[in-house]
Amino acid sequence: MAASLGQAVRHHWNLRDDIIFLNHGSYGATPKAVLAEQRRWQDLMEENPVNFMRRVLPEALEKARADLARFLRADPADLGFVENATGGVNAVLRSLDFAKGDEILVTSHGYNAVKQTVHFIEEKSGAAIEIAEVPFPLEGPDSIVAAVKAKLSDRTRLVILDHITSPTATIQPLKELIAACKSERRLVLVDGAHAPGMLDLDVPAIGADFYTGNCHKWLCAPKGCAFLWVAPDRQAGIHPTTISHPFRKGFAEEFSWTGTRDASAWLSVGATIGFFDSIGGLPAIRAYCRDLATEAAEMLAQAWGTGIGTPAPLRGSMATIRLPDRFRDVPAQTILDELWENHRIEVPMHHFGGNPWVRISAAPYNHIQEYEILRDAVLS
């Protein structure tokens, strides 16, 4: 399978030939065939916008939701489309009633936009954010579970967990974490921004109350395609952040219409899922990306004399590798600018826990020679 991916499939994407693109994880990259499907929906909409919005869109959106639900092993009635996982988090946090004395628990590896949303709720309600300090580098899942357990209290109203952390590229031990939260009867919201496509998902089986994920990252859908899944017994109080005509008409219906917008990204999700079948199927692609990320991470860590932030069982298609110590006091933006301007390498870097880290992504179109270029650029 490795021979039929990598450079052999890059032509399916619009990526420039002169760049080393190792940052699929930030915004994804959409294949040409899926963009063509999105344009087809946009053209159909503009042929007669009224007809499209009133007669075509409701049925098309219902089919798209059913396509995505099958992929997630979920019931379509439990899914609502949103533009991104941050929007899903906002819908949940703004729908729940918090009061002074309540606590919302997040981890130190959580996504900054999610933490900012919690701070917004803090200012509005008087609830307090609590942060479980998870160590990094990680030796295994036990320290993650211990950090979250240590912060659970009688005041914990909601726990927000990442499925895969953004800054540290760590697959969280959700089974153990959610079991610990549920034993204390706490609500759980999972930010699965990176999970759809990278992991084989059965969303209802995860056991969370709320799960939100992006389709535009590892599933390669057009930008603006994401979902919010809510357990049936929690749906009554959850509403989109924009209230419109379908208010009080049910969870999925409310999220289907929040005003006039271009729904073509959502309508293309079926084509997105089908695209992967055309280049080998998601199981084989996941294995290729995971193996490539592992090979690249080990090669970089050895060449730089550093280490990988997360053990292999907690990694998927991304990995974080510590940069050499000489970069410890260099601003991340300076490093990024240098790599882009002199080497045309697109890869994220940041300081975490006092050390500089690079987070590599391994997408179907990547190959090991690209990481060798990154290796040599850093060494030079």
XYZ file of C-alpha atoms in Angstrom:
380
model
C 0.000 0.000 0.000
C 2.860 2.398 0.777
C 3.905 2.371 -2.865
C 0.455 3.527 -4.013
C 0.211 6.437 -1.566
C 2.551 9.328 -0.860
C 3.805 11.067 -3.985
C 1.650 8.779 -6.143
C -1.588 10.372 -4.898
C -0.501 13.967 -4.350
C -1.985 14.956 -7.710
C -5.449 14.441 -6.195
C -4.866 17.602 -4.127
C -4.216 21.184 -5.240
C -1.099 21.519 -3.097
C 1.704 23.485 -4.727
C 4.598 21.420 -6.045
C 7.215 23.692 -4.501
C 6.147 23.328 -0.836
C 6.804 20.682 1.810
C 3.376 20.471 3.428
C 3.682 18.732 6.816
C 0.771 20.492 8.499
C -2.352 18.678 7.364
C -3.513 18.708 10.988
C -4.216 22.430 11.200
C -6.778 22.900 8.433
C -6.690 19.737 6.362
C -6.499 19.786 2.552
C -9.430 18.928 0.300
C -9.039 16.663 -2.761
C -9.924 18.046 -6.175
C -12.777 15.560 -6.623
C -14.430 16.720 -3.408
C -13.984 20.376 -4.339
C -15.683 19.585 -7.649
C -18.631 18.089 -5.769
C -18.812 21.172 -3.587
C -18.828 23.400 -6.665
C -21.618 21.269 -8.158
C -23.797 22.014 -5.129
C -22.897 25.701 -5.257
C -23.809 25.918 -8.944
C -27.098 24.152 -8.278
C -27.847 26.635 -5.515
C -27.153 29.652 -7.709
C -29.306 28.366 -10.586
C -32.348 29.122 -8.437
C -31.525 30.042 -4.824
C -35.144 29.964 -3.688
C -35.812 26.539 -5.151
C -32.572 25.222 -3.707
C -33.113 26.538 -0.169
C -36.781 25.547 0.050
C -37.046 22.357 -1.994
C -33.583 20.874 -2.561
C -31.600 21.628 0.571
C -33.772 19.936 3.253
C -33.680 16.529 1.572
C -30.028 16.876 0.513
C -28.998 17.837 4.026
C -30.898 14.888 5.464
C -29.024 12.538 3.125
C -25.661 14.111 4.006
C -26.404 13.698 7.699
C -27.303 10.052 7.098
C -24.029 9.494 5.186
C -22.018 10.973 8.028
C -24.015 9.101 10.655
C -23.207 5.754 9.013
C -19.540 6.689 9.004
C -19.693 7.550 12.722
C -21.932 4.554 13.565
C -24.487 7.016 14.933
C -28.170 7.759 14.524
C -28.754 10.707 12.144
C -31.244 12.142 14.649
C -28.387 12.607 17.122
C -26.204 14.623 14.724
C -26.188 18.309 13.949
C -23.956 20.000 11.378
C -21.705 22.860 12.568
C -18.898 24.707 10.810
C -16.081 23.506 13.078
C -15.480 21.745 16.375
C -15.101 25.075 18.169
C -18.651 25.864 17.063
C -19.800 22.560 18.515
C -18.116 23.323 21.828
C -19.729 26.760 21.884
C -23.184 25.313 21.210
C -22.878 23.012 24.231
C -21.304 25.509 26.619
C -23.775 28.257 25.754
C -26.740 25.903 26.071
C -25.913 24.566 29.533
C -26.815 26.600 32.595
C -23.808 27.330 34.780
C -23.816 29.191 38.076
C -21.351 30.557 40.573
C -19.658 27.654 42.313
C -19.766 25.363 39.254
C -16.490 24.199 37.776
C -15.641 23.316 34.163
C -12.655 20.995 33.982
C -10.227 21.035 31.047
C -6.684 19.728 30.656
C -3.462 21.636 30.105
C -3.195 19.983 26.675
C -6.571 21.368 25.568
C -7.148 23.585 22.551
C -6.808 27.288 23.318
C -10.064 28.295 21.576
C -11.950 25.871 23.831
C -10.303 27.314 26.933
C -11.201 30.807 25.755
C -14.824 29.751 25.394
C -14.765 28.462 28.967
C -13.337 31.804 30.097
C -16.259 33.504 28.329
C -18.673 31.289 30.292
C -16.743 32.165 33.448
C -17.367 35.867 32.920
C -21.043 35.345 32.103
C -22.015 32.873 34.814
C -19.487 32.987 37.620
C -18.499 29.366 37.025
C -14.770 28.647 37.269
C -12.354 26.916 34.950
C -10.201 24.176 36.468
C -7.166 22.848 34.622
C -5.827 19.328 35.073
C -2.072 19.629 34.590
C -1.035 16.723 32.380
C 2.753 16.219 32.191
C 4.653 16.313 28.927
C 6.524 14.404 27.560
C 4.223 11.492 28.374
C 5.272 7.974 29.313
C 1.779 6.493 29.073
C -1.939 7.030 29.673
C -1.908 6.618 33.458
C -0.602 10.132 34.123
C -3.420 11.617 32.022
C -6.106 9.730 33.928
C -4.504 10.571 37.276
C -4.357 14.286 36.449
C -8.055 14.427 35.540
C -9.158 12.335 38.525
C -7.228 14.610 40.874
C -9.243 17.616 39.707
C -12.733 16.096 39.836
C -14.778 17.505 42.699
C -18.330 17.959 43.901
C -18.329 21.284 42.042
C -17.346 19.794 38.654
C -20.284 20.332 36.318
C -18.688 19.532 32.979
C -15.432 17.875 31.894
C -14.038 18.749 28.455
C -11.701 16.107 27.056
C -9.768 16.037 23.799
C -9.894 12.889 21.726
C -6.572 13.888 20.164
C -4.800 16.897 21.631
C -3.869 19.708 19.258
C -0.575 20.977 20.767
C 0.818 17.561 21.751
C -0.802 15.181 19.200
C -1.791 12.702 21.923
C -4.646 10.227 21.594
C -6.326 10.429 24.973
C -7.410 7.293 26.900
C -11.084 8.240 26.591
C -12.453 4.963 27.906
C -10.689 5.348 31.242
C -11.221 9.110 31.426
C -14.947 8.964 30.718
C -15.397 6.055 33.136
C -13.766 8.141 35.860
C -16.009 11.131 35.092
C -19.175 9.046 34.863
C -18.425 7.349 38.188
C -18.713 10.850 39.645
C -21.819 11.537 37.511
C -20.210 14.399 35.624
C -21.169 15.565 32.136
C -18.501 14.938 29.475
C -17.904 16.893 26.264
C -15.303 15.441 23.893
C -13.493 17.750 21.491
C -12.771 15.342 18.648
C -11.422 17.942 16.233
C -8.711 15.617 14.848
C -10.423 12.248 15.221
C -12.781 11.778 12.214
C -10.749 10.142 9.471
C -7.661 9.570 11.617
C -9.408 7.110 13.949
C -12.075 4.474 13.353
C -14.979 6.019 15.252
C -18.052 4.622 16.945
C -19.195 7.868 18.519
C -22.113 6.579 20.641
C -19.913 3.803 22.084
C -17.433 6.375 23.400
C -19.869 7.126 26.208
C -19.686 10.920 26.248
C -22.707 13.195 26.603
C -21.506 15.437 23.784
C -18.992 14.828 20.967
C -17.920 17.323 18.323
C -15.518 16.714 15.451
C -14.161 18.266 12.273
C -14.616 16.630 8.891
C -12.306 19.111 7.141
C -9.116 17.859 8.818
C -8.351 14.137 8.476
C -11.527 13.335 6.550
C -10.497 16.007 4.006
C -13.962 17.547 3.586
C -14.294 21.190 2.466
C -13.603 23.802 5.134
C -16.632 24.456 7.301
C -17.777 20.844 7.623
C -18.067 19.567 11.193
C -20.636 17.934 13.449
C -22.013 17.874 16.959
C -23.320 14.581 18.350
C -25.463 14.728 21.483
C -26.736 11.742 23.458
C -30.527 11.442 23.103
C -31.185 12.117 26.784
C -29.196 15.387 26.608
C -30.628 16.893 23.421
C -33.586 18.803 24.847
C -31.464 21.618 26.232
C -28.873 21.903 23.455
C -29.333 24.538 20.748
C -27.157 26.074 18.017
C -25.504 29.354 18.926
C -27.702 31.065 16.312
C -31.416 30.547 16.975
C -33.634 30.604 13.898
C -36.982 29.342 12.547
C -36.691 25.670 13.691
C -36.398 26.578 17.396
C -38.199 23.939 19.515
C -38.544 21.629 16.492
C -35.921 19.148 17.663
C -32.157 18.879 17.906
C -31.217 17.884 14.351
C -33.801 20.220 12.807
C -32.534 23.241 14.746
C -28.960 22.641 13.611
C -30.056 22.160 9.987
C -31.096 25.781 9.612
C -29.564 28.730 11.447
C -30.117 31.207 8.621
C -28.996 31.580 5.024
C -25.566 30.072 4.427
C -23.594 28.004 1.936
C -24.218 24.393 3.004
C -22.133 22.898 0.179
C -19.350 21.743 2.539
C -21.859 19.659 4.508
C -23.509 18.334 1.358
C -20.130 17.109 0.068
C -19.365 14.892 3.059
C -20.611 11.756 1.287
C -18.231 12.415 -1.622
C -15.451 12.944 0.884
C -15.994 9.557 2.484
C -16.206 7.937 -0.941
C -12.974 9.553 -2.128
C -10.867 7.466 0.237
C -12.265 4.274 -1.267
C -10.845 5.389 -4.606
C -7.259 5.538 -3.263
C -7.190 2.376 -1.193
C -9.745 2.707 1.599
C -9.499 4.353 4.994
C -8.150 1.337 6.955
C -5.102 1.082 4.677
C -4.682 4.867 4.574
C -4.800 5.125 8.364
C -2.131 2.433 8.638
C 0.065 4.202 6.071
C -0.235 7.572 7.818
C 0.366 6.110 11.284
C 3.434 4.177 10.122
C 4.791 7.192 8.252
C 4.333 9.476 11.285
C 6.138 6.937 13.460
C 9.016 6.472 11.019
C 9.419 10.221 10.548
C 9.230 11.008 14.272
C 11.845 8.413 15.168
C 14.139 9.601 12.390
C 13.849 13.257 13.447
C 14.342 12.559 17.143
C 17.444 10.485 16.449
C 18.925 13.053 14.066
C 18.280 15.935 16.443
C 19.329 14.040 19.567
C 15.995 14.729 21.274
C 12.821 12.727 21.849
C 9.187 12.168 20.908
C 6.564 13.682 23.212
C 4.121 10.762 23.268
C 4.644 6.972 23.196
C 3.590 5.113 20.044
C 0.295 3.667 21.424
C -0.951 7.231 22.025
C -0.103 8.471 18.522
C -1.972 8.426 15.230
C -1.161 10.414 12.093
C 0.659 13.156 14.006
C 3.642 13.304 16.347
C 5.476 15.932 18.374
C 9.266 15.914 18.386
C 11.406 18.109 20.610
C 13.680 20.505 18.782
C 17.360 20.746 19.736
C 18.105 22.768 22.873
C 19.526 25.686 20.901
C 15.958 26.550 19.911
C 14.743 26.772 23.509
C 14.854 30.582 23.636
C 14.014 31.217 19.984
C 10.428 32.404 19.383
C 8.384 29.794 17.531
C 7.352 32.346 14.907
C 11.003 33.024 14.107
C 11.602 29.340 13.450
C 8.431 29.064 11.371
C 9.359 32.084 9.264
C 12.868 30.730 8.679
C 11.612 27.325 7.544
C 9.027 28.854 5.237
C 11.118 31.613 3.706
C 14.266 29.555 3.149
C 12.941 26.014 2.696
C 9.215 26.322 1.863
C 8.377 23.953 4.723
C 4.930 24.306 6.316
C 4.943 22.738 9.796
C 3.729 24.008 13.208
C 6.082 24.677 16.097
C 5.447 25.870 19.630
C 6.894 25.915 23.123
C 5.211 23.561 25.587
C 6.370 22.748 29.094
C 9.425 24.929 28.616
C 10.654 23.075 25.524
C 10.376 23.771 21.781
C 8.382 21.192 19.805
C 7.524 20.541 16.185
C 4.260 18.742 15.342
C 4.405 16.764 12.145
C 1.405 15.433 10.249
C 1.415 12.403 7.967
C -1.312 12.650 5.321
C -1.912 10.214 2.427
C 0.093 12.468 0.075
C 3.182 12.729 2.329
C 6.341 10.595 2.045
C 9.484 10.123 4.136
C 11.748 12.254 1.941
C 9.784 15.367 2.975
C 10.626 14.826 6.641
C 14.268 14.350 5.696
C 14.194 17.831 4.214
C 12.780 19.123 7.514
C 15.491 17.222 9.396
C 18.277 18.800 7.371
C 16.738 22.281 7.494
C 16.683 22.236 11.291
C 20.223 20.839 11.491
C 21.467 23.576 9.169
